Coordinates of N, CA and C in Angstrom, one line a residue:
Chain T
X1 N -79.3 -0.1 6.9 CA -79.3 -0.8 8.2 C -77.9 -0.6 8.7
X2 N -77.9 -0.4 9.9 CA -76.9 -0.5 10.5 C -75.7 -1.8 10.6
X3 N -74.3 -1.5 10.4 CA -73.8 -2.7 10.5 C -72.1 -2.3 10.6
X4 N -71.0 -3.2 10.6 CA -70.1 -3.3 11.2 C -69.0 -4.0 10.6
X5 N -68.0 -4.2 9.5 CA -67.4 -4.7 8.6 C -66.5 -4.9 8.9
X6 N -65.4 -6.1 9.7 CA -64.2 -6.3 9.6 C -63.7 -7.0 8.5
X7 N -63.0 -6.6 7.4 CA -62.9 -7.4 6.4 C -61.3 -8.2 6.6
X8 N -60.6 -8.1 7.5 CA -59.5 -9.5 7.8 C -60.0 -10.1 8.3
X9 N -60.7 -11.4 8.6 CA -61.4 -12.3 9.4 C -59.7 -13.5 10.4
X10 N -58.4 -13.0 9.6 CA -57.1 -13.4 10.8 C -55.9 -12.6 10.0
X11 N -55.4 -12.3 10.9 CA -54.0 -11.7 10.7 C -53.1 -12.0 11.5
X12 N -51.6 -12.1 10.9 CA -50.7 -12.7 11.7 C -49.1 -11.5 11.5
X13 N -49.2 -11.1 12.7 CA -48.1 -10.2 12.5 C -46.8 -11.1 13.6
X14 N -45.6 -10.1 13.3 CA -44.2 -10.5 14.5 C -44.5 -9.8 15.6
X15 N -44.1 -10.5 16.7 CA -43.7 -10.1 17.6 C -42.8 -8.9 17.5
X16 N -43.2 -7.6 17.8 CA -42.3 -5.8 18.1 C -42.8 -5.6 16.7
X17 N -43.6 -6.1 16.0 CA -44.3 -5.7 14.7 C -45.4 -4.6 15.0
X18 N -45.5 -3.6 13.8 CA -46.6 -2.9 14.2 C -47.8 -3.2 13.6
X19 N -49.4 -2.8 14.1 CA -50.7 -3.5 13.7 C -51.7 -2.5 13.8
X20 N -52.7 -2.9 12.8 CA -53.4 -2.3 12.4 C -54.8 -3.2 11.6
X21 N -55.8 -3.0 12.8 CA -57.1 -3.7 12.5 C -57.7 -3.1 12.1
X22 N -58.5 -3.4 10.9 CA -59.7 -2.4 9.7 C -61.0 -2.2 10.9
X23 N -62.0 -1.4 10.7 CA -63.1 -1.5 11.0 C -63.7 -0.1 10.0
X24 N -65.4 -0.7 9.2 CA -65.8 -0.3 8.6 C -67.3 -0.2 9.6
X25 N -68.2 1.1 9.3 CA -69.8 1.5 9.8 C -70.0 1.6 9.0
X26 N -71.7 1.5 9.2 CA -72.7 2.3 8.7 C -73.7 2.5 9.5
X27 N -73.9 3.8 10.0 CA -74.8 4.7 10.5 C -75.2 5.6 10.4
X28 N -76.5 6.0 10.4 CA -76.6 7.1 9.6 C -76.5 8.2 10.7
X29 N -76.2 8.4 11.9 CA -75.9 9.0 12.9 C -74.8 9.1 13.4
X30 N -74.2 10.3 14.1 CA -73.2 10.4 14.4 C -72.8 8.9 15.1
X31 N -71.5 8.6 15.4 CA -71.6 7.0 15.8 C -70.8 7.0 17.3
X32 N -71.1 6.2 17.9 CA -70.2 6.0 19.4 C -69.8 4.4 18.8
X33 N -68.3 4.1 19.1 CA -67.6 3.3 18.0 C -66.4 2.4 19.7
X34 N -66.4 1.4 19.3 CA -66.1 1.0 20.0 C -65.3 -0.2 19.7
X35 N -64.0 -0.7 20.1 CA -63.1 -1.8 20.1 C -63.2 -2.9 21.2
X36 N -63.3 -3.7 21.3 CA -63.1 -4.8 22.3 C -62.6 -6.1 21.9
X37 N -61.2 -6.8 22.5 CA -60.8 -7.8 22.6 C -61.2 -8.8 23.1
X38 N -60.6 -10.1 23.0 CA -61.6 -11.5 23.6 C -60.4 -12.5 23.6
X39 N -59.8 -12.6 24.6 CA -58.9 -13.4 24.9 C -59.2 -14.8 25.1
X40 N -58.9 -16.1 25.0 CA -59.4 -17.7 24.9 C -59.7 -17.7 26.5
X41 N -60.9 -18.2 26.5 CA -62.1 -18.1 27.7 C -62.3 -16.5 28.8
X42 N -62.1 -15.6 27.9 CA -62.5 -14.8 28.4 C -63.7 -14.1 27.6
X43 N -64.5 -13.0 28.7 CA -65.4 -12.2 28.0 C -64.8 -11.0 27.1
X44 N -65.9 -10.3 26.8 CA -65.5 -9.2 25.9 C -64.9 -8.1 26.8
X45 N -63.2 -7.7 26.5 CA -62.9 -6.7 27.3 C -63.1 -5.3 26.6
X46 N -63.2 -4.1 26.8 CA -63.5 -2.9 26.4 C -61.8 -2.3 26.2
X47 N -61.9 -2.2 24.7 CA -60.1 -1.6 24.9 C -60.5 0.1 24.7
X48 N -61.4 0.8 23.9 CA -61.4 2.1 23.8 C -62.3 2.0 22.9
X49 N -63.2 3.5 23.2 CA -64.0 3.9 22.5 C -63.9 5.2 22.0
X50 N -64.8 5.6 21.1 CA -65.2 6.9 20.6 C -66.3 7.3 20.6
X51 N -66.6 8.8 21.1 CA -67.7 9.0 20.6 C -68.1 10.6 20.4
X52 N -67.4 11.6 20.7 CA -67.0 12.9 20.0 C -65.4 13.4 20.3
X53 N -65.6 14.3 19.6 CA -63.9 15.4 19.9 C -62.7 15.0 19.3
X54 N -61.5 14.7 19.9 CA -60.5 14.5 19.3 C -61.0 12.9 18.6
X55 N -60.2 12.8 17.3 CA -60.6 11.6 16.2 C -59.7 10.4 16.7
X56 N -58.9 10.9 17.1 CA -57.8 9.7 17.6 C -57.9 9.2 19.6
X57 N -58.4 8.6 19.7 CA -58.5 7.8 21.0 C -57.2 6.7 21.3
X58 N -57.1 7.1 22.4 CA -56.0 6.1 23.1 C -57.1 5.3 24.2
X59 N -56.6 4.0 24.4 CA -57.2 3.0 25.1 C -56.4 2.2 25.9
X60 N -56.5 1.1 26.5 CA -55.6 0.0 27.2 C -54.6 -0.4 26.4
X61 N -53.5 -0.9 27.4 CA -52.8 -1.9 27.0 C -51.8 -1.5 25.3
X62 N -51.8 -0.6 25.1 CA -51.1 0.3 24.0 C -51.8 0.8 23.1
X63 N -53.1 0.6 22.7 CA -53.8 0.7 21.6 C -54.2 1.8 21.5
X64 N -54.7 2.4 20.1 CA -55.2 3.4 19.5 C -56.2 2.9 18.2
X65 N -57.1 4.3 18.1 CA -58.0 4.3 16.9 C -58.2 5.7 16.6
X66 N -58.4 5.4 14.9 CA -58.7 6.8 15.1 C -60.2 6.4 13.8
X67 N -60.7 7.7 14.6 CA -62.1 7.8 13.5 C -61.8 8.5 12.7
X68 N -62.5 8.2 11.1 CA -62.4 9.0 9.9 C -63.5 9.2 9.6
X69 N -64.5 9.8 9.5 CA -66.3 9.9 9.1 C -65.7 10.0 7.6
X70 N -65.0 10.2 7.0 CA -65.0 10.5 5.4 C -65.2 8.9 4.9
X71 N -64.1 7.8 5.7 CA -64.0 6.6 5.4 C -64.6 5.7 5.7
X72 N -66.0 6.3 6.7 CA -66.4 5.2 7.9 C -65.9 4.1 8.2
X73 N -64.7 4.9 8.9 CA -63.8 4.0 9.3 C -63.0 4.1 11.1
X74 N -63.0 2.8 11.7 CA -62.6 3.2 12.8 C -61.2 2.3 13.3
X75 N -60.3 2.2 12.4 CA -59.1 1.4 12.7 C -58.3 1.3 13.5
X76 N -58.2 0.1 14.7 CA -57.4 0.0 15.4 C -55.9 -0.2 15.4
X77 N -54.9 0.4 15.9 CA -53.5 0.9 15.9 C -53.1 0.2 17.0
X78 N -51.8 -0.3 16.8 CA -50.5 -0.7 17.8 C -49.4 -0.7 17.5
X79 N -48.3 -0.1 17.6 CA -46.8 0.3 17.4 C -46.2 -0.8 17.1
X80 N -46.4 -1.8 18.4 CA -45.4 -2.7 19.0 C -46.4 -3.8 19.4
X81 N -46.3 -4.7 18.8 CA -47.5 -5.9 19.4 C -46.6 -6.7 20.6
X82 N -47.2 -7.0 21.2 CA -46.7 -7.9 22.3 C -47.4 -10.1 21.8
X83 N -46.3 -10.5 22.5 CA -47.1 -11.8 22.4 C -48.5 -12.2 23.2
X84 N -48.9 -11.1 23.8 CA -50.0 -11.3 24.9 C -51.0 -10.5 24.1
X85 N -51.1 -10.1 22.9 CA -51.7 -9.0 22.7 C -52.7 -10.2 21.1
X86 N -52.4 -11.1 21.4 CA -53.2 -12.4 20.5 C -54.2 -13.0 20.9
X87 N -55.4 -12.3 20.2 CA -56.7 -12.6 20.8 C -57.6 -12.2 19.1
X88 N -58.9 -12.2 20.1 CA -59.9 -12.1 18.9 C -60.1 -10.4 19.0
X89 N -60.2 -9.4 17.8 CA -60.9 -8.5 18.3 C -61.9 -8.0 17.7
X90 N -63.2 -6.9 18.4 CA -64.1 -7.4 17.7 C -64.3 -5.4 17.8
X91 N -64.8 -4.9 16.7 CA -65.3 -3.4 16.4 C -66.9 -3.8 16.4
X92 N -67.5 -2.6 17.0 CA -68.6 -2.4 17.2 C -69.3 -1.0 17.5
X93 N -70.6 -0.6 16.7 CA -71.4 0.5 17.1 C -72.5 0.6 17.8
X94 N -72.7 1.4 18.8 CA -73.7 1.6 19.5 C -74.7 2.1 18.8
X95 N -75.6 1.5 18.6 CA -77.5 2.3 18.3 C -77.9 2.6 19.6
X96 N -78.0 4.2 19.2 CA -78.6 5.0 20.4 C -80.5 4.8 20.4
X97 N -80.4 5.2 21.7 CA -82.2 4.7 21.9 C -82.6 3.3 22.0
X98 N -81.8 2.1 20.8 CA -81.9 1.1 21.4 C -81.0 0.4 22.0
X99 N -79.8 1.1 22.2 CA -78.8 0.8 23.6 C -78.5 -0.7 23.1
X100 N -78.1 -0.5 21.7 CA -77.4 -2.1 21.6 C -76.6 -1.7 20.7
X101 N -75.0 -3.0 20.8 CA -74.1 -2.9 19.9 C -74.7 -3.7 19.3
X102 N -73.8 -3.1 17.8 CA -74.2 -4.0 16.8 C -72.5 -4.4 16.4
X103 N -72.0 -5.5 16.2 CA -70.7 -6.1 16.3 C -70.0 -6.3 14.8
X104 N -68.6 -6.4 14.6 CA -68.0 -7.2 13.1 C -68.1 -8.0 13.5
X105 N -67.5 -8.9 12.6 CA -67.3 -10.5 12.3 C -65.9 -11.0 13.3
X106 N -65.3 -9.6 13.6 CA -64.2 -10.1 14.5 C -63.0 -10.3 13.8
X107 N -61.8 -9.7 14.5 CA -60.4 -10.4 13.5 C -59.6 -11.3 14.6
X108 N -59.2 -11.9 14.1 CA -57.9 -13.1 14.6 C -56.9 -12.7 14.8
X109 N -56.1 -12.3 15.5 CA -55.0 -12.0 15.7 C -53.5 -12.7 16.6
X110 N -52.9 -13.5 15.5 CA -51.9 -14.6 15.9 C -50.3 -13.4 16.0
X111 N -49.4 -14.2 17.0 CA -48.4 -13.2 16.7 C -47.0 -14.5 16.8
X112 N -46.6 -14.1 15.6 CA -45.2 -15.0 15.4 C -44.0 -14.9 16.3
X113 N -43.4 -15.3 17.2 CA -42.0 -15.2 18.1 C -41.1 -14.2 17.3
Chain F
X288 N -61.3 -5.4 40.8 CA -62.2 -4.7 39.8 C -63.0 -5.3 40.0
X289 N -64.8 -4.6 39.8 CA -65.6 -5.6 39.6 C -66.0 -5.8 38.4
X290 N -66.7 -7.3 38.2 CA -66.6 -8.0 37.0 C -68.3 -8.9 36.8
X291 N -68.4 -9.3 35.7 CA -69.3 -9.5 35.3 C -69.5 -11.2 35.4
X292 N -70.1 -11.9 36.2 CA -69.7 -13.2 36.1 C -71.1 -13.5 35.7
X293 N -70.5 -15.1 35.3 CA -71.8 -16.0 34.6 C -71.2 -17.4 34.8
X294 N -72.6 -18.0 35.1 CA -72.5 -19.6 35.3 C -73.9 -20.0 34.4
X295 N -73.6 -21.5 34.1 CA -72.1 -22.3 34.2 C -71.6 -21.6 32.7
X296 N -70.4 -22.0 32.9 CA -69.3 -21.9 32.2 C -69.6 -22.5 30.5
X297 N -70.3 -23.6 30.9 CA -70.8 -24.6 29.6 C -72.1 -25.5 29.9
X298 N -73.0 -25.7 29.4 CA -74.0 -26.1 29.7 C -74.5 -27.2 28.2
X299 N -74.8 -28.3 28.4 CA -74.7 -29.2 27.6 C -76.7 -29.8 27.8
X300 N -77.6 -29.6 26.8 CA -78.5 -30.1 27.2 C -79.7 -30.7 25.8
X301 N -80.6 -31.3 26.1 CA -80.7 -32.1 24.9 C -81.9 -31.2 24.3
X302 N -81.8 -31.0 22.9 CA -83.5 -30.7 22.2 C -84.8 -30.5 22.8
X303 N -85.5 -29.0 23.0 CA -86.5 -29.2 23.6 C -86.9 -29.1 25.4
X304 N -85.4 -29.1 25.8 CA -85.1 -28.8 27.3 C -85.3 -27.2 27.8
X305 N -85.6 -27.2 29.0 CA -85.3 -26.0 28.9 C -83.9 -25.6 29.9
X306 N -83.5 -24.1 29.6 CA -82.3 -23.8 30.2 C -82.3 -22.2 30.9
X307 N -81.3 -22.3 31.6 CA -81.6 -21.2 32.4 C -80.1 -20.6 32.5
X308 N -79.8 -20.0 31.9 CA -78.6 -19.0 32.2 C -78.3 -18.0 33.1
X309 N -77.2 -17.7 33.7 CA -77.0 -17.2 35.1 C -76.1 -16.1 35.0
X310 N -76.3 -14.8 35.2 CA -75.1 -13.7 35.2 C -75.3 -13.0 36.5
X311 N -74.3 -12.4 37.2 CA -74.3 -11.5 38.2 C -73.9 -10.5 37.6
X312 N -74.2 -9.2 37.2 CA -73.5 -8.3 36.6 C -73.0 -7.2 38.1
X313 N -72.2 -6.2 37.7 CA -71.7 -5.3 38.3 C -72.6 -5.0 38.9
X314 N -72.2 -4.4 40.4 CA -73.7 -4.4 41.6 C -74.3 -3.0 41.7
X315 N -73.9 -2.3 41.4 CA -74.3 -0.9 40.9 C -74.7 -0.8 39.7
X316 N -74.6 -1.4 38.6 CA -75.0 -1.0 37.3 C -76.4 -1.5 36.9
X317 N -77.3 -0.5 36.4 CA -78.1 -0.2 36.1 C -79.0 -1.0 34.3
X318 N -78.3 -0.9 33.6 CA -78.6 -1.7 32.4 C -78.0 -2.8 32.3
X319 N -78.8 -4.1 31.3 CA -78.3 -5.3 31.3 C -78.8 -6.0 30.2
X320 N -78.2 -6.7 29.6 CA -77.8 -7.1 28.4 C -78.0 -8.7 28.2
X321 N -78.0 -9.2 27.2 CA -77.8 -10.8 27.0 C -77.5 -10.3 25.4
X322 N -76.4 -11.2 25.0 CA -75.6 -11.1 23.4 C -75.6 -12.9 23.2
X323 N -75.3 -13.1 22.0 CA -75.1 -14.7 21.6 C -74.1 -14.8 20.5
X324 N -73.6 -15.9 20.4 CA -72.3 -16.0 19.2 C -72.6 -17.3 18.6
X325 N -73.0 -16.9 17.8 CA -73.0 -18.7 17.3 C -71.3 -19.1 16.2
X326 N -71.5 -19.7 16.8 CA -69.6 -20.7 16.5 C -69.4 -19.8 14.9
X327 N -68.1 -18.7 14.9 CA -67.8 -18.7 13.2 C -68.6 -17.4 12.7
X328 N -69.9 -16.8 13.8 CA -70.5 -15.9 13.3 C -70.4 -14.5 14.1
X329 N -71.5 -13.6 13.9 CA -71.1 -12.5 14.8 C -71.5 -12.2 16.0
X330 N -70.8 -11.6 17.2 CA -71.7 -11.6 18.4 C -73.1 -10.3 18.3
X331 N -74.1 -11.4 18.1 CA -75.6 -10.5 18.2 C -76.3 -10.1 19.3
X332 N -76.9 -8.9 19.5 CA -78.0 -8.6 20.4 C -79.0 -9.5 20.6
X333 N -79.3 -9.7 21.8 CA -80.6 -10.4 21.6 C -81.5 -9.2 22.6
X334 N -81.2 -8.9 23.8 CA -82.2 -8.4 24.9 C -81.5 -7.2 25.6
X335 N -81.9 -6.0 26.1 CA -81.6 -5.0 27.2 C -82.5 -5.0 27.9
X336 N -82.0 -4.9 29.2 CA -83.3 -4.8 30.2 C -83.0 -3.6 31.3
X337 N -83.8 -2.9 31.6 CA -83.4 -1.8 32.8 C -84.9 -1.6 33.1
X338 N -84.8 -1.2 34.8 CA -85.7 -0.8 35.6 C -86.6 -1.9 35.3
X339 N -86.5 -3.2 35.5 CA -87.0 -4.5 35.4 C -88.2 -4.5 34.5
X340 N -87.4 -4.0 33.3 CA -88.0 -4.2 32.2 C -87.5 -4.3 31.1
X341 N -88.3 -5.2 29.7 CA -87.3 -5.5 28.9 C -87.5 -3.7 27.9
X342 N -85.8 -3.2 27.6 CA -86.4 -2.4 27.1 C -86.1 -2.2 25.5
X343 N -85.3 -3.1 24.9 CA -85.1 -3.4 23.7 C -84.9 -5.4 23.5
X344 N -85.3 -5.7 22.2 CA -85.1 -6.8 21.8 C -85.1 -7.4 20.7
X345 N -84.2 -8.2 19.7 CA -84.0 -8.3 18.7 C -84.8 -9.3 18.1
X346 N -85.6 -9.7 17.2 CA -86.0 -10.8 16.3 C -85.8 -12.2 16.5
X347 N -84.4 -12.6 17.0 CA -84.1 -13.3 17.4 C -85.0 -13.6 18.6
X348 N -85.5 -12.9 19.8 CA -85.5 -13.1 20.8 C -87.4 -12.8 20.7
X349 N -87.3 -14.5 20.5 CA -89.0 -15.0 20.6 C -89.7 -15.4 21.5
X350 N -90.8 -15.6 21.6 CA -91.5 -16.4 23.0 C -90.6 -17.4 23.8
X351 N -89.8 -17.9 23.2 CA -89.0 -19.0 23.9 C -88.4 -18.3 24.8
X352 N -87.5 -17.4 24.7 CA -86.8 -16.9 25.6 C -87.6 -15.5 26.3
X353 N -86.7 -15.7 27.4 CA -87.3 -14.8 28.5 C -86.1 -14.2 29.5
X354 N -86.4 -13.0 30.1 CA -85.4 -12.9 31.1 C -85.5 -12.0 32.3
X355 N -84.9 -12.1 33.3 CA -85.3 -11.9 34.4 C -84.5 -11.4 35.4
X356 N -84.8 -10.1 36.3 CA -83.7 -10.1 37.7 C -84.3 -10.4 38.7
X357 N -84.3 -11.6 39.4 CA -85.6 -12.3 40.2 C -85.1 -11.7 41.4
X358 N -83.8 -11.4 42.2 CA -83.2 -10.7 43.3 C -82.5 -9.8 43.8
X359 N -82.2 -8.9 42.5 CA -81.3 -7.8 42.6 C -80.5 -7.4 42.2
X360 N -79.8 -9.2 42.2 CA -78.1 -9.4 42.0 C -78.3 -10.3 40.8
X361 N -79.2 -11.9 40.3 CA -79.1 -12.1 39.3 C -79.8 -11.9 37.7
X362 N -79.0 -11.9 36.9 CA -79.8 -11.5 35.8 C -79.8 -12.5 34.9
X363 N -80.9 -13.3 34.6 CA -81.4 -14.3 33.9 C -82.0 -14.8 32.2
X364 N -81.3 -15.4 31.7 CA -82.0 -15.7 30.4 C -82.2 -17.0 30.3
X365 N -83.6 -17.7 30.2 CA -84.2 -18.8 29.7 C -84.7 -19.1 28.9
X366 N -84.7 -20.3 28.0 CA -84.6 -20.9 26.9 C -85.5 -21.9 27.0
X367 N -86.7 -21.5 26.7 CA -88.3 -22.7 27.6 C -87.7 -24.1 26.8
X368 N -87.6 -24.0 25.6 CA -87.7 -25.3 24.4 C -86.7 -25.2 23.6
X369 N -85.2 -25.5 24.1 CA -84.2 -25.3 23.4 C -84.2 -26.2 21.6
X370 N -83.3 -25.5 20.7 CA -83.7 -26.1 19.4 C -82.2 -26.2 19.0
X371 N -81.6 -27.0 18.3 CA -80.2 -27.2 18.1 C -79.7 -25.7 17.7
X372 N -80.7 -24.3 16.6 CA -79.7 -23.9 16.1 C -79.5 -22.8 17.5
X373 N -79.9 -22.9 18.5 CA -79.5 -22.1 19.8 C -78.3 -22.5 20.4
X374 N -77.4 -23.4 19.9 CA -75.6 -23.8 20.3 C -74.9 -22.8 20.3
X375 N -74.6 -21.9 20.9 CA -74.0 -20.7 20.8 C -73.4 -20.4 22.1
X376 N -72.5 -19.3 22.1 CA -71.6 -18.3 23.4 C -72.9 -17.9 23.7
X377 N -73.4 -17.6 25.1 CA -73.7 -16.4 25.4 C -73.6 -15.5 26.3
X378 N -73.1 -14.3 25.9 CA -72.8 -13.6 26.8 C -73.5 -12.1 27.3
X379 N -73.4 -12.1 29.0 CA -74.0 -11.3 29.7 C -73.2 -9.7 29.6
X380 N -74.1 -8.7 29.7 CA -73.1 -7.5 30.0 C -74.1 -6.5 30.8
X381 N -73.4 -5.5 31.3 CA -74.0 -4.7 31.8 C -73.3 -3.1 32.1
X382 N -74.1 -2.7 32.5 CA -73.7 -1.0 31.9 C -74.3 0.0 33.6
X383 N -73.5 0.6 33.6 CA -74.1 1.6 34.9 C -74.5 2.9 33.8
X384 N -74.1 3.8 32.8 CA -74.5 4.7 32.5 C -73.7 5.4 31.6
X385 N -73.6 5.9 30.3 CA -72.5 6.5 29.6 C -72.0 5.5 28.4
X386 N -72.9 4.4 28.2 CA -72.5 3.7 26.8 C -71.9 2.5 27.0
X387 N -70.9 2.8 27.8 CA -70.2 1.6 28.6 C -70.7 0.0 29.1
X388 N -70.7 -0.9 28.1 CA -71.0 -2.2 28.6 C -70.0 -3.2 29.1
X389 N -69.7 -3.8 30.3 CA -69.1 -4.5 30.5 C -69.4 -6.0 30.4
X390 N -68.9 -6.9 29.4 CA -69.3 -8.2 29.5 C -68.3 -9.3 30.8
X391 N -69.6 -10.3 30.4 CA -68.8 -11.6 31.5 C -67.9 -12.6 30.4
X392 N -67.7 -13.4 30.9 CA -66.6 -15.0 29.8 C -68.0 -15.3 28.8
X393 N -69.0 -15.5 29.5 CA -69.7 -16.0 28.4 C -70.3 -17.5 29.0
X394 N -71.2 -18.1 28.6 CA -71.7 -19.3 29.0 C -71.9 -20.1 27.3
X395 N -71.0 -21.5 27.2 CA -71.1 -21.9 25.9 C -72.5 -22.8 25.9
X396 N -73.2 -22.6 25.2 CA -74.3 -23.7 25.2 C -74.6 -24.8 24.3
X397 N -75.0 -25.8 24.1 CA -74.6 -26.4 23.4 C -75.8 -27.5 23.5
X398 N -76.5 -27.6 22.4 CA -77.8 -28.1 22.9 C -77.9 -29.9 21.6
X399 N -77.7 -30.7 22.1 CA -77.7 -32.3 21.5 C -79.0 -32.4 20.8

């Protein structure tokens, strides 16, 4: 079955610290792979996706991911965190044909002064 | 930008009620979505709809619920006989073409 594995469920990094959110698939299809944040009372914002060609995707707001099919893995990247950059984020894959994400558990993301 | 809105914001209602949730999705976009979060867990599929029809739907999503674009612009999910474990976020999204879904805040529900 298809499914979607954040195994930090919260992380707390510094402020100008660099980050790095796990995301694990399984699909048995090529995958269109996708990151979105979730800031307190907001909806799901779309930071960057993947879905062929170059393995490393750049997105909003600084972020990066890069895909690894060896590791089924699609880890989100940030150099430099900001204190605005503390929200929920959530990895997710598209099932094609039935045109639905299927979501992690989401990570926590606090950031220290 | 355009954006994905949903009312109300929080909806509070007792066992057995029914409820009616409210999204305006992006006015050009073509596919449309209803997702749910129950407090602590993951956000799930429940419904896609395009060309005013449902065209995927998850297990979750039983006779009770239903959903609807009655005018163009809203896109609807109702909840005939709400049951406590239906307390959850739920959130609307919608998609013009290319994979791309854009969600709203979310409507918290919260059924007594």
């Amino acid at each position: 079955a298809q499914s979607v594995t954040q195994p930090d469920i919260h992380i707390t990094v510094s402020e100008g610290a660099s980050l790095e959110l796990r995301c694990n698939y399984s699909y048995g299809a090529t995958p269109y792979l996708f990151w979105y944040v979730q800031s307190p009372g907001q909806g799901l914002q779309l930071l960057l996706k993947y879905f062929s060609g170059d393995t490393l995707v750049q997105g909003i707001k600084g972020f990066e991911a890069e895909f690894k099919r060896s590791q089924s893995s699609f880890n989100l990247r940030k150099p430099s965190v900001h204190w605005s950059d503390a929200a929920e984020y959530f990895c997710a894959v598209l099932i094609e044909g039935a045109q639905k994400l299927v979501f992690g558990q989401g990570t926590r993301l606090t950031i220290n002064p | 930008e355009p954006e994905v809105t949903q009312t109300p914001s929080h909806q509070v209602t007792q066992m057995g009620q029914e409820v009616i949730l409210r999204c305006v999705p992006i006015s050009n976009h073509l596919y449309f979505y209803w997702y749910r979060q129950i407090l602590g867990q993951k956000v799930e599929f429940l419904v896609s709809f395009y060309n005013n029809e449902i065209s995927e739907k998850s297990e979750i999503f039983d006779d009770q619920f239903s959903v609807e674009r009655p005018d163009g612009s809203n896109f609807t999910l109702k909840i005939r006989s709400t049951k406590l474990e239906d307390s959850a976020m739920y959130f609307c999204a919608s998609e013009l073409a290319g994979y791309e879904q854009y969600f709203g805040p979310g409507t918290r529900l919260t059924v007594t």
